[in-house]
């Protein structure tokens, strides 16, 4: 946060000057000394020794220039990345401290403090009585994890730069010109390729490191990695959203903070009947989520996003509109990066969302209304530009829709399915009584491929539908039963 990076920028500029001056010396040596030596009508032992010496001296100028240029490239790249991460850390720290007084209840300001081993701790600035609500806990977790990720990223860039400087200089102080770097790509790409090859077998730490390397790579190196390991990168979750995934509200309150009683037992029994009624009416997702709530584990649950878009065309249109709104900007950026890279392949990640989330109203689809209600959604993807047979850029995007929410029954939410109903607030009481438990829900659609257009115009053809993902549509029947505990009693609504 407080590190002065100006010296690193100055060092990079100084080495760039050194490289330029050495290039002049090399040119002078080859165009002057070497040329004159080669053209001289001079024979004998002295002539041979002198020509060899001049040739070696000219080569040394060349090697020194290459080493200086490599060092300048490495320092400049490290300075640019570390400056970016420092600004991100400063912004997030200030943003966390602000909170959001306009919310009801307000988002509390959070303090970012030094922790152990170069990590940070995030905590509330004002201690209030009672348990910390779920939204605040989610905000604390997101700021903490994101800031510690930035710290790890900066440390990895620092280590990569140090390795590149050692390799540029070599082990012999009297012999210049060893490994040459145009950027940190040459140091980071092999590790990124190694991690990408793990695909879905990568563990959480490896996936996080791969995400950081993916962010650091240049558009050219990213394209090389994407074209070589596209399927493995997607399997490793490279398209996972990075936006904050926090509870939309405070929820019902602290879990198991009150004693349960007869009313809670009665509400639970009514809810079990509601689950069977929902299954009977074909509201399988509403039943699944109610059942998981009563299962009392609090474990996260997957959302079948492809099914959600197929069931509710308005939601599919909502996702399509996110792509449409950003299509021209992505196309322009791709054309610029393609031009800067000399007409060679480039790739860059994108992430976008609408101003407001999507609400599954009861009138449109009662199943998803009771299953999720309102959701946060965004689109993540990778835009690529590759030359066609004529050298013109072919620009496309591989993208997915992401949805996340928290399943809760806070004040203002009741349920009515057929002849059965539970009044406002009764289901929330089950969470406070420890009889049921709120849980996080999230999921992603299959990955779609779409041609964004050309330099002349963006593509206006319909965007792919839920059944047109590049890796096949998810089996909704299987996914809708995931993590669903058996309901009590018999009947056609029972899951066995």
Short mmCIF file of C-alpha atoms in Angstrom, two decimals:
data_model
loop_
_atom_site.label_atom_id
_atom_site.label_comp_id
_atom_site.label_asym_id
_atom_site.label_seq_id
_atom_site.Cartn_x
_atom_site.Cartn_y
_atom_site.Cartn_z
CA UNK A 1 0.00 0.00 0.00
CA UNK A 2 2.74 2.48 0.94
CA UNK A 3 5.54 1.17 -1.26
CA UNK A 4 7.09 3.85 -3.48
CA UNK A 5 7.30 2.25 -6.91
CA UNK A 6 8.69 5.38 -8.60
CA UNK A 7 12.25 4.10 -8.20
CA UNK A 8 11.39 0.93 -10.08
CA UNK A 9 9.93 2.98 -12.92
CA UNK A 10 13.06 5.15 -13.00
CA UNK A 11 15.27 2.07 -13.09
CA UNK A 12 13.33 0.66 -16.04
CA UNK A 13 13.69 3.97 -17.90
CA UNK A 14 17.43 4.15 -17.11
CA UNK A 15 17.99 0.62 -18.41
CA UNK A 16 16.01 1.49 -21.54
CA UNK A 17 18.46 4.39 -22.09
CA UNK A 18 21.44 2.09 -21.49
CA UNK A 19 20.06 -0.40 -24.03
CA UNK A 20 19.63 2.39 -26.58
CA UNK A 21 23.18 3.69 -26.09
CA UNK A 22 24.60 0.17 -26.33
CA UNK A 23 22.69 -0.33 -29.58
CA UNK A 24 24.46 2.75 -30.96
CA UNK A 25 27.84 1.39 -29.82
CA UNK A 26 27.13 -1.95 -31.44
CA UNK A 27 26.14 -0.24 -34.67
CA UNK A 28 29.25 1.94 -34.59
CA UNK A 29 31.45 -1.05 -33.86
CA UNK A 30 30.06 -3.16 -36.69
CA UNK A 31 29.78 -0.30 -39.17
CA UNK A 32 33.12 1.16 -38.19
CA UNK A 33 35.76 -1.02 -36.55
CA UNK A 34 34.60 -4.38 -37.90
CA UNK A 35 34.02 -3.06 -41.40
CA UNK A 36 37.40 -1.34 -41.52
CA UNK A 37 39.13 -4.39 -40.07
CA UNK A 38 37.52 -6.71 -42.62
CA UNK A 39 38.32 -4.38 -45.52
CA UNK A 40 41.90 -3.60 -44.46
CA UNK A 41 44.66 -4.96 -46.71
CA UNK A 42 46.59 -6.22 -43.75
CA UNK A 43 47.92 -9.72 -43.38
CA UNK A 44 49.96 -11.58 -40.86
CA UNK A 45 49.77 -12.58 -37.22
CA UNK A 46 48.88 -9.11 -35.91
CA UNK A 47 46.15 -8.73 -38.51
CA UNK A 48 44.54 -12.03 -37.52
CA UNK A 49 44.70 -11.28 -33.80
CA UNK A 50 43.33 -7.78 -34.27
CA UNK A 51 40.42 -8.90 -36.44
CA UNK A 52 39.49 -11.56 -33.89
CA UNK A 53 39.67 -9.06 -31.04
CA UNK A 54 37.54 -6.51 -32.90
CA UNK A 55 34.96 -9.17 -33.76
CA UNK A 56 34.75 -10.31 -30.12
CA UNK A 57 34.47 -6.71 -28.91
CA UNK A 58 31.62 -6.02 -31.34
CA UNK A 59 29.84 -9.19 -30.22
CA UNK A 60 30.27 -8.14 -26.61
CA UNK A 61 28.56 -4.83 -27.37
CA UNK A 62 25.73 -6.82 -28.96
CA UNK A 63 25.45 -9.16 -25.96
CA UNK A 64 25.49 -6.23 -23.53
CA UNK A 65 22.76 -4.50 -25.52
CA UNK A 66 20.59 -7.63 -25.45
CA UNK A 67 21.09 -8.01 -21.71
CA UNK A 68 20.28 -4.35 -21.03
CA UNK A 69 17.19 -4.54 -23.25
CA UNK A 70 16.03 -7.70 -21.45
CA UNK A 71 16.51 -6.08 -18.04
CA UNK A 72 14.62 -2.97 -19.18
CA UNK A 73 11.74 -5.11 -20.43
CA UNK A 74 11.52 -7.09 -17.22
CA UNK A 75 11.65 -4.02 -14.97
CA UNK A 76 9.10 -2.13 -17.07
CA UNK A 77 6.67 -5.08 -17.02
CA UNK A 78 7.13 -5.59 -13.27
CA UNK A 79 6.62 -1.86 -12.62
CA UNK A 80 3.41 -1.78 -14.67
CA UNK A 81 1.95 -4.84 -12.96
CA UNK A 82 2.92 -3.92 -9.42
CA UNK A 83 1.58 -0.39 -9.91
CA UNK A 84 -1.73 -1.84 -11.11
CA UNK A 85 -2.02 -4.19 -8.11
CA UNK A 86 -1.11 -1.41 -5.68
CA UNK A 87 -3.88 0.79 -7.10
CA UNK A 88 -6.33 -2.11 -6.84
CA UNK A 89 -5.38 -2.68 -3.20
CA UNK A 90 -5.72 1.02 -2.40
CA UNK A 91 -9.11 1.27 -4.12
CA UNK A 92 -10.51 -1.86 -2.42
CA UNK A 93 -9.29 -0.71 1.01
CA UNK A 94 -10.98 2.68 0.56
CA UNK A 95 -14.13 1.07 -0.87
CA UNK A 96 -14.39 -1.35 2.05
CA UNK A 97 -14.11 1.53 4.54
CA UNK A 98 -16.98 3.45 2.91
CA UNK A 99 -19.64 0.81 3.30
CA UNK A 100 -23.02 1.76 1.85
CA UNK A 101 -25.22 3.91 4.10
CA UNK A 102 -27.99 3.95 1.45
CA UNK A 103 -28.83 0.27 1.94
CA UNK A 104 -31.43 -0.94 4.43
CA UNK A 105 -29.88 -2.00 6.71
CA UNK A 106 -26.70 -0.05 5.82
CA UNK A 107 -23.53 -1.87 4.80
CA UNK A 108 -21.05 -1.24 7.59
CA UNK A 109 -17.61 0.17 6.87
CA UNK A 110 -14.84 -2.43 6.99
CA UNK A 111 -11.25 -1.97 8.15
CA UNK A 112 -8.31 -3.62 6.37
CA UNK A 113 -5.52 -4.45 8.83
CA UNK A 114 -2.10 -6.07 8.59
CA UNK A 115 -2.22 -9.75 9.42
CA UNK A 116 0.41 -12.43 9.80
CA UNK A 117 2.75 -13.61 7.03
CA UNK A 118 2.08 -10.70 4.70
CA UNK A 119 -1.69 -11.19 4.61
CA UNK A 120 -4.52 -8.85 5.60
CA UNK A 121 -7.39 -9.09 8.05
CA UNK A 122 -10.74 -7.46 7.31
CA UNK A 123 -13.10 -6.59 10.13
CA UNK A 124 -16.03 -4.29 10.90
CA UNK A 125 -15.13 -0.81 12.11
CA UNK A 126 -18.10 -0.63 14.49
CA UNK A 127 -18.96 -3.51 16.79
CA UNK A 128 -22.69 -4.04 17.15
CA UNK A 129 -24.53 -6.35 19.58
CA UNK A 130 -25.47 -9.79 18.37
CA UNK A 131 -24.14 -11.94 15.56
CA UNK A 132 -22.73 -10.42 12.36
CA UNK A 133 -25.28 -10.80 9.56
CA UNK A 134 -24.58 -12.93 6.48
CA UNK A 135 -24.19 -10.04 4.04
CA UNK A 136 -21.51 -8.45 6.22
CA UNK A 137 -19.74 -11.81 6.60
CA UNK A 138 -19.79 -12.24 2.81
CA UNK A 139 -18.40 -8.74 2.29
CA UNK A 140 -15.62 -9.38 4.82
CA UNK A 141 -14.74 -12.65 3.09
CA UNK A 142 -14.73 -11.13 -0.40
CA UNK A 143 -12.53 -8.14 0.50
CA UNK A 144 -10.17 -10.36 2.49
CA UNK A 145 -9.80 -13.00 -0.20
CA UNK A 146 -9.49 -10.46 -3.02
CA UNK A 147 -6.86 -8.37 -1.23
CA UNK A 148 -4.85 -11.42 -0.19
CA UNK A 149 -5.06 -12.61 -3.81
CA UNK A 150 -3.60 -9.28 -4.95
CA UNK A 151 -0.78 -9.65 -2.42
CA UNK A 152 0.01 -13.16 -3.68
CA UNK A 153 -0.16 -11.88 -7.26
CA UNK A 154 2.31 -9.10 -6.52
CA UNK A 155 4.66 -11.56 -4.78
CA UNK A 156 4.51 -13.89 -7.80
CA UNK A 157 5.30 -11.03 -10.19
CA UNK A 158 8.20 -9.99 -7.97
CA UNK A 159 9.59 -13.55 -7.94
CA UNK A 160 9.14 -13.91 -11.71
CA UNK A 161 10.96 -10.62 -12.29
CA UNK A 162 13.82 -11.70 -10.01
CA UNK A 163 14.20 -14.98 -11.90
CA UNK A 164 14.12 -13.18 -15.23
CA UNK A 165 16.82 -10.71 -14.10
CA UNK A 166 19.05 -13.57 -12.93
CA UNK A 167 18.56 -15.41 -16.21
CA UNK A 168 19.20 -12.24 -18.22
CA UNK A 169 22.49 -11.62 -16.40
CA UNK A 170 23.66 -15.22 -16.21
CA UNK A 171 26.15 -16.66 -13.76
CA UNK A 172 29.29 -15.15 -15.31
CA UNK A 173 29.85 -11.46 -14.58
CA UNK A 174 32.42 -11.29 -17.39
CA UNK A 175 30.16 -12.79 -20.06
CA UNK A 176 27.06 -10.84 -21.11
CA UNK A 177 24.05 -11.98 -23.14
CA UNK A 178 22.10 -14.97 -21.88
CA UNK A 179 18.32 -15.46 -21.69
CA UNK A 180 16.48 -12.61 -23.38
CA UNK A 181 13.04 -11.37 -22.31
CA UNK A 182 10.64 -9.15 -24.20
CA UNK A 183 8.32 -9.19 -21.13
CA UNK A 184 7.52 -11.37 -18.14
CA UNK A 185 5.51 -13.62 -20.46
CA UNK A 186 8.55 -15.79 -21.11
CA UNK A 187 8.88 -16.41 -17.37
CA UNK A 188 5.18 -16.85 -16.55
CA UNK A 189 3.87 -18.68 -19.62
CA UNK A 190 5.49 -22.10 -18.91
CA UNK A 191 3.93 -22.19 -15.44
CA UNK A 192 0.54 -21.15 -16.82
CA UNK A 193 0.75 -23.90 -19.44
CA UNK A 194 1.65 -26.44 -16.74
CA UNK A 195 -1.31 -25.44 -14.57
CA UNK A 196 -3.74 -25.29 -17.51
CA UNK A 197 -2.86 -28.87 -18.44
CA UNK A 198 -4.32 -30.00 -15.08
CA UNK A 199 -7.81 -28.99 -16.24
CA UNK A 200 -10.54 -30.03 -13.82
CA UNK A 201 -7.90 -31.87 -11.77
CA UNK A 202 -6.41 -28.57 -10.55
CA UNK A 203 -6.95 -27.96 -6.83
CA UNK A 204 -8.29 -24.60 -5.51
CA UNK A 205 -4.79 -23.19 -4.93
CA UNK A 206 -3.67 -24.15 -8.44
CA UNK A 207 -6.83 -22.68 -9.95
CA UNK A 208 -6.26 -19.41 -8.10
CA UNK A 209 -2.64 -19.25 -9.31
CA UNK A 210 -3.75 -19.99 -12.86
CA UNK A 211 -6.28 -17.12 -12.65
CA UNK A 212 -3.53 -14.76 -11.53
CA UNK A 213 -1.16 -15.83 -14.30
CA UNK A 214 -3.99 -15.54 -16.85
CA UNK A 215 -4.49 -11.95 -15.75
CA UNK A 216 -0.75 -11.17 -15.97
CA UNK A 217 -0.13 -12.58 -19.44
CA UNK A 218 -0.17 -10.26 -22.44
CA UNK A 219 -3.01 -10.61 -24.98
CA UNK A 220 -0.59 -12.41 -27.33
CA UNK A 221 0.56 -14.93 -24.69
CA UNK A 222 -3.03 -15.39 -23.56
CA UNK A 223 -4.07 -16.29 -27.09
CA UNK A 224 -1.25 -18.82 -27.31
CA UNK A 225 -2.40 -20.43 -24.07
CA UNK A 226 -6.10 -20.28 -24.99
CA UNK A 227 -5.60 -21.83 -28.42
CA UNK A 228 -3.42 -24.59 -26.95
CA UNK A 229 -5.44 -25.38 -23.78
CA UNK A 230 -8.93 -23.98 -24.29
CA UNK A 231 -10.88 -26.95 -22.95
CA UNK A 232 -8.55 -27.47 -20.00
CA UNK A 233 -8.68 -23.77 -19.09
CA UNK A 234 -12.48 -23.84 -19.01
CA UNK A 235 -12.46 -27.05 -16.97
CA UNK A 236 -10.13 -25.35 -14.49
CA UNK A 237 -12.69 -22.55 -14.08
CA UNK A 238 -10.90 -19.75 -15.90
CA UNK A 239 -14.31 -18.23 -16.71
CA UNK A 240 -15.38 -18.08 -13.05
CA UNK A 241 -16.72 -14.64 -12.06
CA UNK A 242 -14.54 -12.33 -9.97
CA UNK A 243 -17.27 -9.84 -8.99
CA UNK A 244 -18.35 -9.85 -5.32
CA UNK A 245 -20.71 -12.72 -4.55
CA UNK A 246 -22.41 -11.55 -1.38
CA UNK A 247 -25.83 -12.10 0.13
CA UNK A 248 -28.33 -9.53 -1.17
CA UNK A 249 -29.62 -8.77 2.34
CA UNK A 250 -29.02 -9.52 6.00
CA UNK A 251 -31.15 -12.68 5.90
CA UNK A 252 -33.29 -14.06 8.70
CA UNK A 253 -30.71 -13.44 11.40
CA UNK A 254 -28.21 -15.56 13.30
CA UNK A 255 -28.52 -19.31 12.83
CA UNK A 256 -29.61 -21.29 15.91
CA UNK A 257 -29.84 -18.10 17.96
CA UNK A 258 -33.29 -18.87 19.41
CA UNK A 259 -34.92 -21.87 21.06
CA UNK A 260 -37.23 -23.93 18.90
CA UNK A 261 -40.78 -24.65 19.96
CA UNK A 262 -44.07 -26.17 18.88
CA UNK A 263 -44.71 -23.47 16.28
CA UNK A 264 -41.39 -24.28 14.60
CA UNK A 265 -42.24 -28.00 14.56
CA UNK A 266 -45.62 -27.21 13.00
CA UNK A 267 -44.03 -24.91 10.36
CA UNK A 268 -41.51 -27.61 9.47
CA UNK A 269 -44.25 -30.21 9.00
CA UNK A 270 -46.20 -27.81 6.79
CA UNK A 271 -43.07 -27.13 4.80
CA UNK A 272 -42.54 -30.85 4.21
CA UNK A 273 -46.08 -31.00 2.79
CA UNK A 274 -45.31 -27.95 0.64
CA UNK A 275 -42.27 -29.75 -0.80
CA UNK A 276 -44.47 -32.64 -1.90
CA UNK A 277 -47.05 -30.24 -3.31
CA UNK A 278 -44.36 -28.40 -5.25
CA UNK A 279 -43.06 -31.67 -6.70
CA UNK A 280 -46.63 -32.67 -7.62
CA UNK A 281 -47.11 -29.41 -9.51
CA UNK A 282 -43.81 -29.84 -11.37
CA UNK A 283 -41.97 -27.18 -9.32
CA UNK A 284 -38.97 -29.44 -8.89
CA UNK A 285 -36.42 -26.69 -8.24
CA UNK A 286 -38.56 -24.98 -5.61
CA UNK A 287 -39.01 -28.36 -3.92
CA UNK A 288 -35.32 -29.13 -4.17
CA UNK A 289 -34.29 -25.87 -2.48
CA UNK A 290 -36.93 -26.08 0.25
CA UNK A 291 -35.78 -29.61 0.98
CA UNK A 292 -32.15 -28.52 1.17
CA UNK A 293 -33.15 -25.71 3.53
CA UNK A 294 -34.81 -28.25 5.83
CA UNK A 295 -31.78 -30.53 5.45
CA UNK A 296 -30.08 -28.01 7.77
CA UNK A 297 -26.55 -28.51 6.40
CA UNK A 298 -26.06 -24.96 5.05
CA UNK A 299 -23.88 -26.37 2.29
CA UNK A 300 -23.76 -24.52 -1.06
CA UNK A 301 -26.00 -25.66 -3.89
CA UNK A 302 -25.49 -25.66 -7.64
CA UNK A 303 -27.92 -23.80 -9.89
CA UNK A 304 -28.74 -25.29 -13.33
CA UNK A 305 -28.37 -22.01 -15.25
CA UNK A 306 -29.06 -23.55 -18.67
CA UNK A 307 -32.37 -24.88 -17.35
CA UNK A 308 -33.21 -21.49 -15.84
CA UNK A 309 -32.74 -19.83 -19.24
CA UNK A 310 -34.75 -22.53 -21.02
CA UNK A 311 -37.60 -22.32 -18.52
CA UNK A 312 -37.73 -18.53 -18.43
CA UNK A 313 -37.06 -16.91 -21.84
CA UNK A 314 -37.04 -13.48 -20.19
CA UNK A 315 -33.95 -14.53 -18.24
CA UNK A 316 -32.23 -15.69 -21.44
CA UNK A 317 -33.04 -12.29 -22.98
CA UNK A 318 -31.59 -10.61 -19.87
CA UNK A 319 -28.29 -12.49 -20.37
CA UNK A 320 -28.28 -11.79 -24.11
CA UNK A 321 -28.71 -8.08 -23.44
CA UNK A 322 -25.55 -8.04 -21.31
CA UNK A 323 -23.61 -9.40 -24.30
CA UNK A 324 -25.30 -7.02 -26.73
CA UNK A 325 -24.60 -3.99 -24.56
CA UNK A 326 -20.86 -4.76 -24.45
CA UNK A 327 -20.41 -6.27 -27.91
CA UNK A 328 -19.17 -3.13 -29.68
CA UNK A 329 -16.69 -2.27 -26.92
CA UNK A 330 -15.27 -5.81 -26.97
CA UNK A 331 -15.03 -5.73 -30.76
CA UNK A 332 -13.18 -2.39 -30.69
CA UNK A 333 -10.74 -3.61 -28.05
CA UNK A 334 -10.06 -6.81 -30.00
CA UNK A 335 -9.32 -4.88 -33.19
CA UNK A 336 -6.93 -2.57 -31.35
CA UNK A 337 -5.06 -5.43 -29.63
CA UNK A 338 -4.89 -7.36 -32.91
CA UNK A 339 -3.38 -4.33 -34.64
CA UNK A 340 -0.84 -3.74 -31.86
CA UNK A 341 0.23 -7.39 -32.06
CA UNK A 342 1.01 -7.13 -35.76
CA UNK A 343 -2.00 -9.09 -36.96
CA UNK A 344 -1.21 -12.12 -34.78
CA UNK A 345 -3.70 -13.87 -32.45
CA UNK A 346 -4.74 -12.12 -29.24
CA UNK A 347 -7.11 -12.98 -26.39
CA UNK A 348 -8.41 -11.14 -23.35
CA UNK A 349 -10.92 -11.92 -20.56
CA UNK A 350 -14.17 -10.00 -20.16
CA UNK A 351 -16.71 -9.73 -17.36
CA UNK A 352 -19.90 -7.68 -17.43
CA UNK A 353 -23.24 -7.39 -15.69
CA UNK A 354 -26.45 -5.41 -15.94
CA UNK A 355 -27.19 -2.52 -13.61
CA UNK A 356 -29.81 -4.57 -11.79
CA UNK A 357 -30.16 -8.28 -11.13
CA UNK A 358 -32.93 -10.45 -12.55
CA UNK A 359 -36.11 -11.20 -10.62
CA UNK A 360 -38.06 -14.39 -11.29
CA UNK A 361 -41.59 -13.20 -10.59
CA UNK A 362 -44.28 -15.60 -9.45
CA UNK A 363 -46.48 -14.70 -12.43
CA UNK A 364 -43.77 -15.63 -14.93
CA UNK A 365 -42.49 -18.83 -13.29
CA UNK A 366 -43.59 -19.90 -9.80
CA UNK A 367 -40.97 -22.66 -9.70
CA UNK A 368 -38.00 -20.30 -9.99
CA UNK A 369 -39.77 -17.62 -7.94
CA UNK A 370 -39.77 -19.93 -4.93
CA UNK A 371 -36.42 -21.51 -5.82
CA UNK A 372 -34.35 -18.32 -6.11
CA UNK A 373 -36.52 -15.18 -6.42
CA UNK A 374 -34.11 -12.37 -7.31
CA UNK A 375 -30.59 -13.24 -8.43
CA UNK A 376 -27.28 -11.62 -9.17
CA UNK A 377 -26.05 -12.50 -12.65
CA UNK A 378 -23.18 -11.65 -14.95
CA UNK A 379 -21.41 -12.82 -18.09
CA UNK A 380 -17.77 -13.88 -18.23
CA UNK A 381 -15.85 -14.88 -21.31
CA UNK A 382 -12.75 -14.74 -23.47
CA UNK A 383 -12.62 -12.61 -26.61
CA UNK A 384 -10.20 -13.78 -29.29
CA UNK A 385 -9.03 -12.30 -32.58
CA UNK A 386 -7.22 -14.60 -35.00
CA UNK A 387 -6.25 -13.90 -38.62
CA UNK A 388 -8.27 -15.56 -41.36
CA UNK A 389 -6.82 -16.82 -44.65
CA UNK A 390 -6.53 -13.21 -45.83
CA UNK A 391 -4.96 -11.92 -42.63
CA UNK A 392 -8.14 -10.15 -41.51
CA UNK A 393 -9.17 -10.54 -37.86
CA UNK A 394 -11.83 -13.08 -37.03
CA UNK A 395 -13.23 -11.94 -33.69
CA UNK A 396 -15.31 -14.16 -31.44
CA UNK A 397 -16.22 -14.74 -27.82
CA UNK A 398 -16.60 -17.86 -25.71
CA UNK A 399 -18.83 -16.91 -22.78
CA UNK A 400 -21.00 -18.22 -19.99
CA UNK A 401 -23.74 -16.82 -17.78
CA UNK A 402 -23.18 -16.94 -14.01
CA UNK A 403 -25.84 -16.73 -11.30
CA UNK A 404 -25.48 -16.47 -7.53
CA UNK A 405 -27.83 -15.80 -4.62
CA UNK A 406 -28.52 -16.80 -1.03
CA UNK A 407 -31.51 -18.91 -0.14
CA UNK A 408 -33.27 -17.28 2.79
CA UNK A 409 -36.74 -16.44 4.01
CA UNK A 410 -36.29 -13.05 5.61
CA UNK A 411 -39.11 -10.73 6.64
CA UNK A 412 -41.59 -10.15 3.84
CA UNK A 413 -41.44 -13.64 2.34
CA UNK A 414 -44.22 -16.20 2.68
CA UNK A 415 -45.10 -19.17 0.49
CA UNK A 416 -48.35 -20.44 -1.02
CA UNK A 417 -48.55 -23.51 -3.26
CA UNK A 418 -51.98 -24.91 -4.01
CA UNK A 419 -54.10 -25.11 -0.83
CA UNK A 420 -51.02 -24.96 1.42
CA UNK A 421 -49.40 -21.77 2.71
CA UNK A 422 -46.95 -20.57 5.34
CA UNK A 423 -47.26 -16.95 6.50
CA UNK A 424 -44.66 -14.23 6.18
CA UNK A 425 -41.72 -14.77 8.53
CA UNK A 426 -42.55 -18.29 9.78
CA UNK A 427 -40.02 -20.04 7.52
CA UNK A 428 -37.31 -17.56 8.51
CA UNK A 429 -37.89 -18.51 12.13
CA UNK A 430 -36.75 -22.07 11.35
CA UNK A 431 -33.26 -20.73 10.56
CA UNK A 432 -33.02 -18.79 13.82
CA UNK A 433 -34.28 -21.82 15.72
CA UNK A 434 -31.63 -24.08 14.16
CA UNK A 435 -34.29 -26.30 12.53
CA UNK A 436 -33.33 -25.24 8.97
CA UNK A 437 -30.40 -23.31 7.53
CA UNK A 438 -29.86 -20.72 4.83
CA UNK A 439 -27.35 -21.57 2.09
CA UNK A 440 -25.53 -20.09 -0.88
CA UNK A 441 -26.59 -20.92 -4.44
CA UNK A 442 -24.50 -20.44 -7.57
CA UNK A 443 -24.01 -21.89 -11.00
CA UNK A 444 -22.87 -21.26 -14.55
CA UNK A 445 -24.29 -22.06 -17.94
CA UNK A 446 -22.54 -24.07 -20.58
CA UNK A 447 -20.00 -22.11 -22.63
CA UNK A 448 -21.37 -20.55 -25.82
CA UNK A 449 -19.38 -19.48 -28.86
CA UNK A 450 -20.41 -16.37 -30.78
CA UNK A 451 -18.84 -14.42 -33.64
CA UNK A 452 -18.73 -10.77 -32.57
CA UNK A 453 -18.45 -9.33 -36.09
CA UNK A 454 -15.90 -7.52 -38.21
CA UNK A 455 -14.20 -4.14 -38.33
CA UNK A 456 -17.13 -2.91 -40.40
CA UNK A 457 -20.05 -4.09 -38.24
CA UNK A 458 -20.97 -6.20 -35.24
CA UNK A 459 -22.84 -9.46 -35.68
CA UNK A 460 -26.57 -9.07 -35.10
CA UNK A 461 -27.47 -12.74 -35.50
CA UNK A 462 -29.33 -14.34 -32.55
CA UNK A 463 -27.14 -15.37 -29.65
CA UNK A 464 -26.89 -19.11 -28.85
CA UNK A 465 -29.72 -20.66 -26.87
CA UNK A 466 -29.59 -22.76 -23.68
CA UNK A 467 -29.33 -26.00 -25.68
CA UNK A 468 -26.51 -24.73 -27.88
CA UNK A 469 -23.55 -24.69 -25.50
CA UNK A 470 -20.30 -25.85 -27.00
CA UNK A 471 -20.03 -28.76 -24.56
CA UNK A 472 -23.67 -29.91 -24.68
CA UNK A 473 -26.63 -29.07 -22.56
CA UNK A 474 -26.63 -30.02 -18.90
CA UNK A 475 -28.93 -32.85 -17.90
CA UNK A 476 -31.51 -30.90 -15.88
CA UNK A 477 -33.10 -33.96 -14.33
CA UNK A 478 -29.85 -35.07 -12.74
CA UNK A 479 -28.75 -31.56 -11.77
CA UNK A 480 -32.08 -30.77 -10.12
CA UNK A 481 -31.64 -33.69 -7.73
CA UNK A 482 -28.11 -32.74 -6.68
CA UNK A 483 -27.59 -32.39 -2.92
CA UNK A 484 -31.27 -32.98 -2.31
CA UNK A 485 -31.93 -34.95 0.88
CA UNK A 486 -34.90 -37.34 1.01
CA UNK A 487 -38.16 -35.82 2.24
CA UNK A 488 -40.04 -37.55 4.99
CA UNK A 489 -43.13 -39.62 4.30
CA UNK A 490 -44.34 -41.18 1.07
CA UNK A 491 -46.17 -39.95 -1.96
CA UNK A 492 -45.06 -39.05 -5.44
CA UNK A 493 -43.14 -36.00 -4.16
CA UNK A 494 -40.71 -38.15 -2.17
CA UNK A 495 -37.14 -38.33 -3.48
CA UNK A 496 -35.56 -41.71 -2.91
#
